[in-house]
Structures are given as C-alpha cells and as structure tokens.
Coordinates of C-alpha atoms in Angstrom, one line a residue:
M1 CA 9.5 45.0 27.6
R2 CA 10.8 44.8 24.1
H3 CA 12.1 41.7 22.6
S4 CA 14.8 41.4 19.9
K5 CA 14.1 40.0 16.5
E6 CA 16.1 37.0 17.5
D7 CA 13.9 36.4 20.6
K8 CA 10.8 36.7 18.4
A9 CA 12.2 34.3 15.9
V10 CA 13.0 31.7 18.6
S11 CA 9.5 32.1 20.1
H12 CA 7.9 31.8 16.6
E13 CA 9.9 28.6 16.0
R14 CA 8.8 27.2 19.4
I15 CA 5.1 27.9 18.6
V16 CA 5.3 26.2 15.2
E17 CA 7.1 23.3 16.7
V18 CA 4.5 22.8 19.4
A19 CA 1.6 23.2 17.0
A20 CA 3.2 20.7 14.5
A21 CA 3.4 18.1 17.3
R22 CA -0.1 18.8 18.5
I23 CA -1.6 18.5 15.0
R24 CA 0.2 15.2 14.4
E25 CA -1.3 13.9 17.6
S26 CA -4.8 15.2 17.3
G27 CA -5.4 16.7 13.9
T28 CA -5.8 20.2 12.7
E29 CA -9.1 21.0 14.4
Q30 CA -7.9 20.3 18.0
P31 CA -5.1 22.5 19.1
G32 CA -6.4 25.8 20.3
V33 CA -4.3 28.9 20.2
A34 CA -4.3 29.2 24.0
E35 CA -3.2 25.5 24.4
V36 CA -0.4 25.9 21.8
M37 CA 0.9 29.1 23.4
R38 CA 0.8 27.7 26.9
A39 CA 2.7 24.6 25.7
A40 CA 5.2 26.9 24.1
G41 CA 5.7 28.7 27.4
L42 CA 4.2 31.9 26.0
T43 CA 1.1 34.0 26.7
H44 CA -2.1 33.8 24.6
G45 CA -1.9 37.5 24.1
G46 CA 1.4 37.2 22.2
F47 CA 0.0 35.0 19.5
Y48 CA -0.9 37.8 17.1
K49 CA 2.6 39.2 17.2
H50 CA 3.5 36.0 15.3
F51 CA 0.5 35.0 13.2
G52 CA -2.4 36.8 11.6
S53 CA -4.8 34.0 12.4
R54 CA -5.1 30.4 13.7
D55 CA -5.3 29.2 10.1
E56 CA -1.9 30.8 9.4
L57 CA -0.4 28.9 12.3
I58 CA -2.0 25.7 11.2
T59 CA -0.7 26.1 7.7
E60 CA 2.8 26.7 9.0
A61 CA 2.5 23.8 11.5
V62 CA 1.4 21.4 8.7
E63 CA 4.3 22.5 6.6
R64 CA 6.7 21.8 9.5
A65 CA 5.1 18.5 10.3
L66 CA 5.7 17.4 6.7
T67 CA 9.2 18.7 6.3
D68 CA 10.4 17.3 9.7
S69 CA 9.4 13.9 8.5
E70 CA 11.1 14.3 5.1
S71 CA 14.4 15.3 6.7
R72 CA 14.4 12.2 9.0
V73 CA 13.8 10.0 5.9
L74 CA 16.7 11.6 4.0
E75 CA 18.9 11.1 7.0
L76 CA 17.9 7.4 7.4
T77 CA 18.5 6.5 3.7
A78 CA 21.6 8.5 3.1
G79 CA 24.5 6.1 3.0
A80 CA 22.4 3.1 4.0
E81 CA 23.5 -0.2 2.3
D82 CA 19.8 -0.7 1.3
P83 CA 18.1 2.7 1.5
L84 CA 14.6 1.3 0.8
A85 CA 15.0 -1.3 3.6
A86 CA 16.2 1.5 6.0
F87 CA 13.2 3.6 5.1
A88 CA 10.8 0.7 5.6
E89 CA 12.4 -0.4 8.9
A90 CA 12.0 3.1 10.5
Y91 CA 8.7 4.1 8.8
V92 CA 6.7 0.9 9.1
S93 CA 7.5 0.3 12.8
G94 CA 6.0 0.1 16.2
A95 CA 8.0 3.1 17.2
H96 CA 6.5 5.2 14.4
R97 CA 3.0 3.9 15.2
D98 CA 3.4 4.8 18.9
D99 CA 4.9 8.3 18.5
S100 CA 2.4 10.3 16.5
A101 CA 3.7 13.6 17.9
S102 CA 7.0 13.3 16.1
G103 CA 5.9 10.9 13.4
C104 CA 5.2 11.5 9.7
G105 CA 2.9 14.3 8.8
V106 CA 1.6 12.4 5.8
V107 CA 0.3 9.6 8.0
A108 CA -1.0 12.0 10.7
L109 CA -2.7 14.6 8.6
G110 CA -4.1 12.6 5.6
T111 CA -7.7 12.6 6.7
D112 CA -7.5 16.3 7.7
M113 CA -6.3 17.7 4.4
P114 CA -9.6 17.6 2.4
R115 CA -11.2 19.7 5.2
V116 CA -8.3 22.1 5.6
G117 CA -7.6 22.7 1.9
G118 CA -5.6 25.7 0.7
P119 CA -1.9 26.1 1.3
A120 CA -1.8 23.3 3.9
Q121 CA -3.3 20.8 1.4
E122 CA -0.9 22.0 -1.3
A123 CA 2.0 21.5 1.2
Y124 CA 0.7 17.9 1.7
R125 CA 0.6 17.3 -2.0
A126 CA 4.1 18.6 -2.4
Q127 CA 5.4 16.3 0.4
V128 CA 3.7 13.2 -1.2
E129 CA 5.5 14.1 -4.5
R130 CA 8.8 14.5 -2.7
Y131 CA 8.4 11.1 -1.1
L132 CA 7.5 9.5 -4.5
A133 CA 10.6 11.2 -6.1
H134 CA 12.7 9.8 -3.2
L135 CA 11.3 6.3 -3.6
Q136 CA 11.6 6.0 -7.4
P137 CA 15.3 5.7 -7.7
L138 CA 15.3 3.2 -4.7
L139 CA 12.9 1.0 -6.8
G140 CA 15.0 1.6 -9.9
D141 CA 13.2 0.1 -12.8
D142 CA 11.0 1.2 -15.8
D143 CA 7.9 1.0 -13.6
A144 CA 9.4 2.9 -10.7
R145 CA 6.8 5.7 -10.5
R146 CA 3.9 3.2 -10.2
R147 CA 5.8 1.1 -7.7
A148 CA 6.6 4.2 -5.7
T149 CA 2.9 5.1 -5.4
V150 CA 2.1 1.5 -4.3
T151 CA 5.0 1.4 -1.9
L152 CA 4.2 4.8 -0.3
S153 CA 0.5 4.0 -0.1
A154 CA 1.2 0.7 1.6
M155 CA 3.6 2.2 4.1
V156 CA 1.3 5.1 5.0
G157 CA -1.7 2.9 5.1
A158 CA 0.0 0.4 7.3
V159 CA 1.0 3.0 9.9
M160 CA -2.5 4.6 9.8
I161 CA -4.2 1.3 10.4
A162 CA -1.7 0.2 13.0
R163 CA -2.3 3.5 14.9
A164 CA -6.0 3.0 14.7
L165 CA -5.6 -0.5 16.2
G166 CA -3.1 0.5 18.9
P167 CA -0.3 -1.7 20.0
T168 CA -1.9 -5.0 19.4
A169 CA -0.8 -8.3 17.8
V170 CA -2.8 -7.5 14.7
S171 CA -1.2 -4.0 14.5
D172 CA 2.3 -5.5 14.8
E173 CA 1.4 -8.1 12.2
I174 CA 0.3 -5.4 9.7
L175 CA 3.5 -3.4 10.3
R176 CA 5.7 -6.5 9.9
D177 CA 4.0 -7.8 6.8
V178 CA 4.1 -4.4 4.9
R179 CA 7.6 -3.7 6.1
D180 CA 8.8 -7.1 4.8
A181 CA 7.0 -6.6 1.5
V182 CA 8.7 -3.2 1.0
R183 CA 12.1 -4.5 2.0
Q184 CA 11.8 -7.5 -0.3
R185 CA 10.4 -5.3 -3.1
R186 CA 7.3 -7.5 -3.4
L187 CA 4.8 -4.6 -3.9
R188 CA 3.9 -4.3 -7.6

C-alpha cells in the first residue's frame, strides 16, 4: 500500500514528536527505534523510510525539543506586563519540574550534549544563544549579556536540581527562591 507525501510527512512529524518527548524524559541514550515507532503508532520496519539512522532521528528530536521550548517562552513573554517575571513564573515552576516530557530541552538534555556532540550539540548551543538574546532586552542595562547568562544558568540549574530532588519541600524552596530572584532582578 502506497502512502502519499502528506501521509509520510504526518508520520515523520509524529515520530519526531514522540522521540523529542522521550529524550526529554530519559535522555538521548534511552529511546530505542522500536519503542519510538510503537509509541508513534507505526511499525519498526517503517523507520528507515523516514531516517537514515537512529542518530539522525535523535538529532532531529533534540532540535524539536529545543525549539518547542523556545516557542512556548516567546508565547509567554509576548505582551506580558513584565515579560521576565512571566518567563520565570512558568519556567522555574513545579509544573515544569514535574513535566519533563514537554519541558525545556535545555534543562532535559544538558548533561547529554557532551556525549552526543555533532549537530545535536550545535542545536543546543544555538538554543542557549537564542535564550540569552531573548533575556538581554528583558534585563535592559549595560551589563545585560552577563546578567542574562547568570539568569539563564540559575533558572536552568534550579529546574535541573528540582527534578533531581523530585516534588519535595526543598525542591519547591529552590524553585521559589530562584523564581523570586529572577522576578525581582536580584541576580547579578
């Protein structure tokens, strides 16, 4: 049975979406091709109609995980009375901590990138730069680049640590304290 180009594009999109969620949950080493294809509702045998290798899928999934996060940040901050506070409220939160499958790829994939390297690591670097570029005007002073690096590092680190601790009082405290420091522009 032949499938149209549109069907193939829809299937490809579904595979990448599933793989992006899986790598945010468990890292780039975990999701096997068979698992991803099954979760996408497709057969393992159809994988090579879409990708030349697992590495190709992982690279595309990393890129998707990163850009999905960016689009959510842009939506959150667009038109907000205080865009930095809106960013911090959503990013440094219990909801973000608890939903790694749809959370930020920068948080989820940071420790994987040195091992993965190549195009996936380059996509990660580019996403960090886009976040920094987005934060700089929100911090708006002569030292905005440095403050953006500190702010991004604090937010990403807070979510990483909070996820490692799980939903505990200490985890909530870390999220609250970093979120408040970002909102109040106390990070220098």
